[in-house]
Amino acid sequence: MSKNILMVAPSFDTASKISFEWYKLARRALSKTDHKITVLEKEKATRENFEKEIKNADIFAFWDHGNVDILASQKGRDPSLVDKENDHLLKDKEVWTMACLAGKELGKDIIDKGGNSFQGYKMSFVFINAPIVKNIFGVCANEGFLNRMNGKSIVESELNQRNKFKKLIISSLLIPGYGLQIAILLAYDLLGLVYYTKDGYE
Amino acid sequence: MRDYLKEILEELEDLVPEFGNKPYLFVNDESYTLKQVIKNLKDEGKNEIKDIFLKGINILRGIIDE
C-alpha cells in the first residue's frame, strides 16, 4: 500500500555527510516503490519545513545527529528539527531514525503523545570513517525502514533488522584490516537499537 | 578466551599510517582520530571510547555463541 513518506537529511559536518550518504542509499531503494516521497535535504532540513510537511506524511524518516531530547536540523540544535515542543506533530505517524540517543527520551515522548511507532537508538550510533566500509553501518541503520517500506510489518521489520545486524557482524569479521572493529561497533549499535510502539517502550 | 581488546588495538595500529590524525570514529556529535581512539583504549581508566568497545565486545561474544 502506498504511503506518504517524509525523508529528512541535514548535512553539515563530517558525520552528517556520511549519514547523508546512507539517506541516499535509502532514497535509491525507495525509487523502486510507489510511495509518495517528500524530501528535505541539507538547507531545506529546517524546523519550519518539517512542521509544514509532516502534516501530510504517514511516515517520518530521519538521518543525522540526535540527542536524548532532539533530532537536529541543518542548523543543529538551535533550532532543532524535532524536540518535545513539536513532537506532538508525530501523532499517529511512524518514526524511523539512525540518530544517536533519541530513543532514550524523545522516542518515548513521541509514543506518549500518540506516535504510532519509533525506531531509533537509546545509545550513540557509532561508526567509523573508513571509505570502503562505512556504508556497512548505513545498511544496518536502513534495514528496518526499508523492510517496512517494502510491506513488512513493524514486528517483521524489527526482526529482519536485528538479523541483518547479526549477519553483518559475523561476516564483517572476515574483512581484512577492519573486521574486528566493525563487528564490535555494529554490536554496540545493535545494543542501542529500540523499537517502540503504542503497545509500549519497555 | 580471546583477548578482543588486544586484537582490536593491533588492528587499529595497523591503520595509523592511513588514518592516524583524521576524524575516524564518530560518537554522537563527537569525532575521534584513530590515534585518540588507540590512546583511549590503552588508558587504564574508564572512558567513553573504551566503554563502547567493551560493551560491543560483550555483545559480539553473545552473537558468536548463538
CSV table of C-alpha atoms in Angstrom, one decimal:
chain,number,residue,atom,x,y,z
A,1,MET,CA,0.0,0.0,0.0
A,2,SER,CA,1.3,3.4,-1.0
A,3,LYS,CA,2.3,5.7,1.9
A,4,ASN,CA,3.3,9.3,2.3
A,5,ILE,CA,6.8,9.4,3.5
A,6,LEU,CA,8.8,12.4,4.7
A,7,MET,CA,12.5,11.8,4.5
A,8,VAL,CA,14.8,14.4,6.2
A,9,ALA,CA,18.6,14.5,5.9
A,10,PRO,CA,20.6,17.5,7.1
A,11,SER,CA,24.3,17.5,6.2
A,12,PHE,CA,26.6,20.0,7.9
A,13,ASP,CA,29.7,18.1,9.3
A,14,THR,CA,31.7,15.0,8.6
A,15,ALA,CA,29.4,12.7,10.5
A,16,SER,CA,26.3,14.1,8.9
A,17,LYS,CA,27.9,13.9,5.4
A,18,ILE,CA,28.3,10.2,6.0
A,19,SER,CA,24.7,9.8,7.3
A,20,PHE,CA,23.6,11.8,4.2
A,21,GLU,CA,25.1,9.0,2.1
A,22,TRP,CA,23.1,6.5,4.0
A,23,TYR,CA,20.0,8.6,3.3
A,24,LYS,CA,20.8,8.5,-0.4
A,25,LEU,CA,21.1,4.6,-0.2
A,26,ALA,CA,17.6,4.5,1.2
A,27,ARG,CA,16.3,7.1,-1.3
A,28,ARG,CA,17.6,5.0,-4.2
A,29,ALA,CA,16.0,1.8,-2.7
A,30,LEU,CA,12.6,3.6,-2.4
A,31,SER,CA,12.7,4.7,-6.1
A,32,LYS,CA,11.5,1.2,-6.9
A,33,THR,CA,8.4,1.6,-4.8
A,34,ASP,CA,5.2,3.5,-5.4
A,35,HIS,CA,5.3,5.5,-2.1
A,36,LYS,CA,4.8,9.3,-2.3
A,37,ILE,CA,8.0,10.7,-1.1
A,38,THR,CA,8.8,14.2,0.2
A,39,VAL,CA,12.4,15.0,0.9
A,40,LEU,CA,14.0,17.8,3.0
A,41,GLU,CA,17.7,17.7,2.3
A,42,LYS,CA,20.5,19.9,3.7
A,43,GLU,CA,19.4,23.6,3.8
A,44,LYS,CA,15.8,22.5,3.4
A,45,ALA,CA,16.0,20.4,6.6
A,46,THR,CA,14.6,23.1,8.9
A,47,ARG,CA,12.2,23.0,11.7
A,48,GLU,CA,9.7,25.2,9.8
A,49,ASN,CA,9.8,22.9,6.8
A,50,PHE,CA,9.4,19.8,9.0
A,51,GLU,CA,6.4,21.3,10.7
A,52,LYS,CA,4.8,22.1,7.4
A,53,GLU,CA,5.5,18.8,5.6
A,54,ILE,CA,4.9,16.3,8.4
A,55,LYS,CA,1.2,17.1,8.4
A,56,ASN,CA,0.9,15.2,5.1
A,57,ALA,CA,3.1,12.3,6.0
A,58,ASP,CA,2.3,8.8,7.4
A,59,ILE,CA,6.0,8.0,7.9
A,60,PHE,CA,8.9,10.2,9.0
A,61,ALA,CA,12.4,9.0,8.4
A,62,PHE,CA,15.5,11.0,9.6
A,63,TRP,CA,19.2,10.7,9.0
A,64,ASP,CA,21.6,12.9,11.1
A,65,HIS,CA,22.5,13.8,14.6
A,66,GLY,CA,20.2,13.4,17.6
A,67,ASN,CA,20.4,13.6,21.3
A,68,VAL,CA,18.2,12.4,24.1
A,69,ASP,CA,15.7,15.1,23.5
A,70,ILE,CA,16.1,16.3,19.9
A,71,LEU,CA,16.7,15.5,16.3
A,72,ALA,CA,19.0,18.0,14.7
A,73,SER,CA,18.1,20.4,11.9
A,74,GLN,CA,20.5,21.8,9.3
A,75,LYS,CA,21.3,24.3,12.0
A,76,GLY,CA,22.0,21.7,14.6
A,77,ARG,CA,20.2,22.2,17.9
A,78,ASP,CA,19.4,25.9,17.5
A,79,PRO,CA,16.7,25.4,16.5
A,80,SER,CA,16.4,21.6,16.3
A,81,LEU,CA,14.2,19.9,13.8
A,82,VAL,CA,12.2,17.9,16.4
A,83,ASP,CA,12.0,18.2,20.1
A,84,LYS,CA,9.5,17.8,22.9
A,85,GLU,CA,7.8,21.1,21.9
A,86,ASN,CA,6.8,19.9,18.4
A,87,ASP,CA,6.9,16.1,18.6
A,88,HIS,CA,3.1,16.0,19.1
A,89,LEU,CA,3.0,16.5,15.3
A,90,LEU,CA,4.2,12.9,15.0
A,91,LYS,CA,0.9,11.6,16.5
A,92,ASP,CA,-0.3,8.5,14.6
A,93,LYS,CA,2.9,8.5,12.5
A,94,GLU,CA,5.8,6.1,12.3
A,95,VAL,CA,9.3,7.4,13.0
A,96,TRP,CA,12.5,5.8,11.7
A,97,THR,CA,15.9,7.2,12.5
A,98,MET,CA,19.6,6.3,13.0
A,99,ALA,CA,20.1,9.4,15.2
A,100,CYS,CA,22.1,8.9,18.4
A,101,LEU,CA,20.3,8.7,21.7
A,102,ALA,CA,16.9,9.9,20.7
A,103,GLY,CA,15.4,6.6,21.9
A,104,LYS,CA,16.3,7.5,25.4
A,105,GLU,CA,13.7,10.2,25.9
A,106,LEU,CA,12.4,11.8,22.7
A,107,GLY,CA,11.2,8.4,21.2
A,108,LYS,CA,9.3,7.7,24.4
A,109,ASP,CA,7.8,11.2,24.4
A,110,ILE,CA,6.6,10.7,20.8
A,111,ILE,CA,4.8,7.5,21.8
A,112,ASP,CA,3.4,9.1,24.9
A,113,LYS,CA,1.9,11.8,22.6
A,114,GLY,CA,0.3,9.3,20.3
A,115,GLY,CA,3.0,8.4,17.9
A,116,ASN,CA,2.4,5.1,16.1
A,117,SER,CA,5.9,3.8,16.4
A,118,PHE,CA,9.5,4.9,16.9
A,119,GLN,CA,12.6,3.0,15.7
A,120,GLY,CA,15.9,4.6,16.8
A,121,TYR,CA,18.8,4.2,19.3
A,122,LYS,CA,18.9,4.7,23.0
A,123,MET,CA,22.7,5.0,22.9
A,124,SER,CA,25.1,6.7,20.4
A,125,PHE,CA,25.0,5.2,16.9
A,126,VAL,CA,28.8,4.8,16.4
A,127,PHE,CA,30.6,4.3,13.1
A,128,ILE,CA,34.0,4.7,11.5
A,129,ASN,CA,35.0,6.8,8.6
A,130,ALA,CA,37.0,4.3,6.5
A,131,PRO,CA,35.9,4.7,2.9
A,132,ILE,CA,35.5,1.1,1.9
A,133,VAL,CA,33.5,0.0,5.0
A,134,LYS,CA,31.5,3.0,6.3
A,135,ASN,CA,28.3,2.1,4.4
A,136,ILE,CA,28.0,-1.2,6.3
A,137,PHE,CA,26.8,0.9,9.2
A,138,GLY,CA,24.3,2.6,6.9
A,139,VAL,CA,23.0,-0.7,5.6
A,140,CYS,CA,22.2,-1.8,9.1
A,141,ALA,CA,20.7,1.5,10.0
A,142,ASN,CA,18.4,1.5,7.0
A,143,GLU,CA,17.3,-2.2,7.2
A,144,GLY,CA,14.2,-1.8,9.3
A,145,PHE,CA,12.9,1.2,7.5
A,146,LEU,CA,13.4,-0.4,4.1
A,147,ASN,CA,11.7,-3.6,5.2
A,148,ARG,CA,8.8,-1.6,6.3
A,149,MET,CA,8.7,0.4,3.1
A,150,ASN,CA,8.6,-3.0,1.3
A,151,GLY,CA,5.5,-4.0,3.1
A,152,LYS,CA,6.7,-5.8,6.1
A,153,SER,CA,5.0,-5.3,9.5
A,154,ILE,CA,6.9,-3.3,12.2
A,155,VAL,CA,7.5,-6.6,14.1
A,156,GLU,CA,8.9,-8.3,11.0
A,157,SER,CA,11.0,-5.2,10.2
A,158,GLU,CA,12.5,-5.3,13.7
A,159,LEU,CA,13.3,-9.0,13.4
A,160,ASN,CA,14.8,-8.6,10.0
A,161,GLN,CA,16.9,-5.5,11.1
A,162,ARG,CA,18.2,-7.3,14.1
A,163,ASN,CA,19.1,-10.4,12.0
A,164,LYS,CA,20.8,-8.1,9.4
A,165,PHE,CA,22.9,-6.6,12.2
A,166,LYS,CA,23.9,-10.1,13.4
A,167,LYS,CA,24.7,-11.4,9.9
A,168,LEU,CA,26.9,-8.3,9.1
A,169,ILE,CA,28.6,-8.5,12.5
A,170,ILE,CA,29.6,-12.1,11.8
A,171,SER,CA,30.5,-11.6,8.1
A,172,SER,CA,32.4,-8.3,8.8
A,173,LEU,CA,34.9,-10.3,10.9
A,174,LEU,CA,36.2,-11.6,7.5
A,175,ILE,CA,37.0,-8.0,6.2
A,176,PRO,CA,40.8,-7.7,6.2
A,177,GLY,CA,42.2,-4.9,8.4
A,178,TYR,CA,38.8,-3.7,9.7
A,179,GLY,CA,36.8,-6.7,10.6
A,180,LEU,CA,37.0,-6.8,14.3
A,181,GLN,CA,36.4,-3.1,14.9
A,182,ILE,CA,33.4,-3.1,12.6
A,183,ALA,CA,31.9,-6.2,14.3
A,184,ILE,CA,32.4,-4.7,17.8
A,185,LEU,CA,31.0,-1.3,16.8
A,186,LEU,CA,28.0,-2.8,15.0
A,187,ALA,CA,27.4,-4.9,18.1
A,188,TYR,CA,27.3,-1.8,20.2
A,189,ASP,CA,24.8,-0.2,17.7
A,190,LEU,CA,22.7,-3.3,17.9
A,191,LEU,CA,22.6,-3.0,21.7
A,192,GLY,CA,21.2,0.5,21.4
A,193,LEU,CA,18.5,-0.3,18.8
A,194,VAL,CA,15.0,0.2,20.1
A,195,TYR,CA,11.5,-0.3,18.6
A,196,TYR,CA,8.7,1.5,20.5
A,197,THR,CA,5.0,1.2,19.6
A,198,LYS,CA,1.7,2.1,21.1
A,199,ASP,CA,2.0,-1.2,23.0
A,200,GLY,CA,4.8,0.3,25.0
A,201,TYR,CA,8.5,1.0,25.1
A,202,GLU,CA,9.9,-1.2,27.9
B,1,MET,CA,39.1,-16.6,26.0
B,2,ARG,CA,40.1,-14.3,23.1
B,3,ASP,CA,41.5,-11.0,24.2
B,4,TYR,CA,39.5,-8.8,21.8
B,5,LEU,CA,40.8,-5.6,23.3
B,6,LYS,CA,44.4,-6.6,22.4
B,7,GLU,CA,43.3,-7.8,19.0
B,8,ILE,CA,41.4,-4.6,18.2
B,9,LEU,CA,44.4,-2.5,19.2
B,10,GLU,CA,46.6,-4.4,16.8
B,11,GLU,CA,44.1,-3.9,14.1
B,12,LEU,CA,43.8,-0.2,14.8
B,13,GLU,CA,47.5,0.4,15.0
B,14,ASP,CA,48.0,-1.1,11.5
B,15,LEU,CA,45.7,1.6,10.2
B,16,VAL,CA,47.6,4.5,11.8
B,17,PRO,CA,49.7,5.4,8.7
B,18,GLU,CA,46.5,5.9,6.7
B,19,PHE,CA,44.1,7.4,9.2
B,20,GLY,CA,46.1,8.5,12.2
B,21,ASN,CA,45.1,12.1,12.5
B,22,LYS,CA,41.9,12.1,10.6
B,23,PRO,CA,38.4,12.0,12.2
B,24,TYR,CA,37.8,8.3,12.4
B,25,LEU,CA,35.3,7.2,15.0
B,26,PHE,CA,32.0,9.1,15.4
B,27,VAL,CA,30.1,9.0,18.6
B,28,ASN,CA,27.1,11.2,18.9
B,29,ASP,CA,28.3,14.6,17.7
B,30,GLU,CA,31.9,14.0,18.7
B,31,SER,CA,34.6,12.6,16.4
B,32,TYR,CA,37.9,11.0,17.4
B,33,THR,CA,41.0,10.5,15.4
B,34,LEU,CA,42.4,7.0,15.2
B,35,LYS,CA,45.3,8.0,17.4
B,36,GLN,CA,42.8,9.3,20.0
B,37,VAL,CA,40.9,6.0,19.8
B,38,ILE,CA,44.0,4.0,20.4
B,39,LYS,CA,45.1,6.2,23.3
B,40,ASN,CA,41.7,5.9,24.9
B,41,LEU,CA,41.7,2.1,24.5
B,42,LYS,CA,45.1,1.9,26.1
B,43,ASP,CA,44.1,4.1,29.0
B,44,GLU,CA,43.7,2.2,32.2
B,45,GLY,CA,41.0,4.5,33.4
B,46,LYS,CA,37.3,4.4,32.3
B,47,ASN,CA,36.4,6.5,29.3
B,48,GLU,CA,33.6,6.7,26.8
B,49,ILE,CA,35.6,5.0,23.9
B,50,LYS,CA,36.8,2.1,26.0
B,51,ASP,CA,33.3,1.6,27.4
B,52,ILE,CA,31.8,1.5,23.8
B,53,PHE,CA,34.3,-1.2,22.8
B,54,LEU,CA,33.9,-3.2,25.9
B,55,LYS,CA,30.1,-3.2,25.6
B,56,GLY,CA,30.5,-4.1,21.9
B,57,ILE,CA,32.8,-7.0,22.7
B,58,ASN,CA,30.3,-8.4,25.2
B,59,ILE,CA,27.5,-8.3,22.6
B,60,LEU,CA,29.8,-9.8,20.0
B,61,ARG,CA,30.7,-12.7,22.3
B,62,GLY,CA,27.0,-13.4,22.7
B,63,ILE,CA,26.3,-13.4,19.0
B,64,ILE,CA,29.2,-15.7,18.3
B,65,ASP,CA,28.0,-18.1,21.0
B,66,GLU,CA,24.5,-18.2,19.5
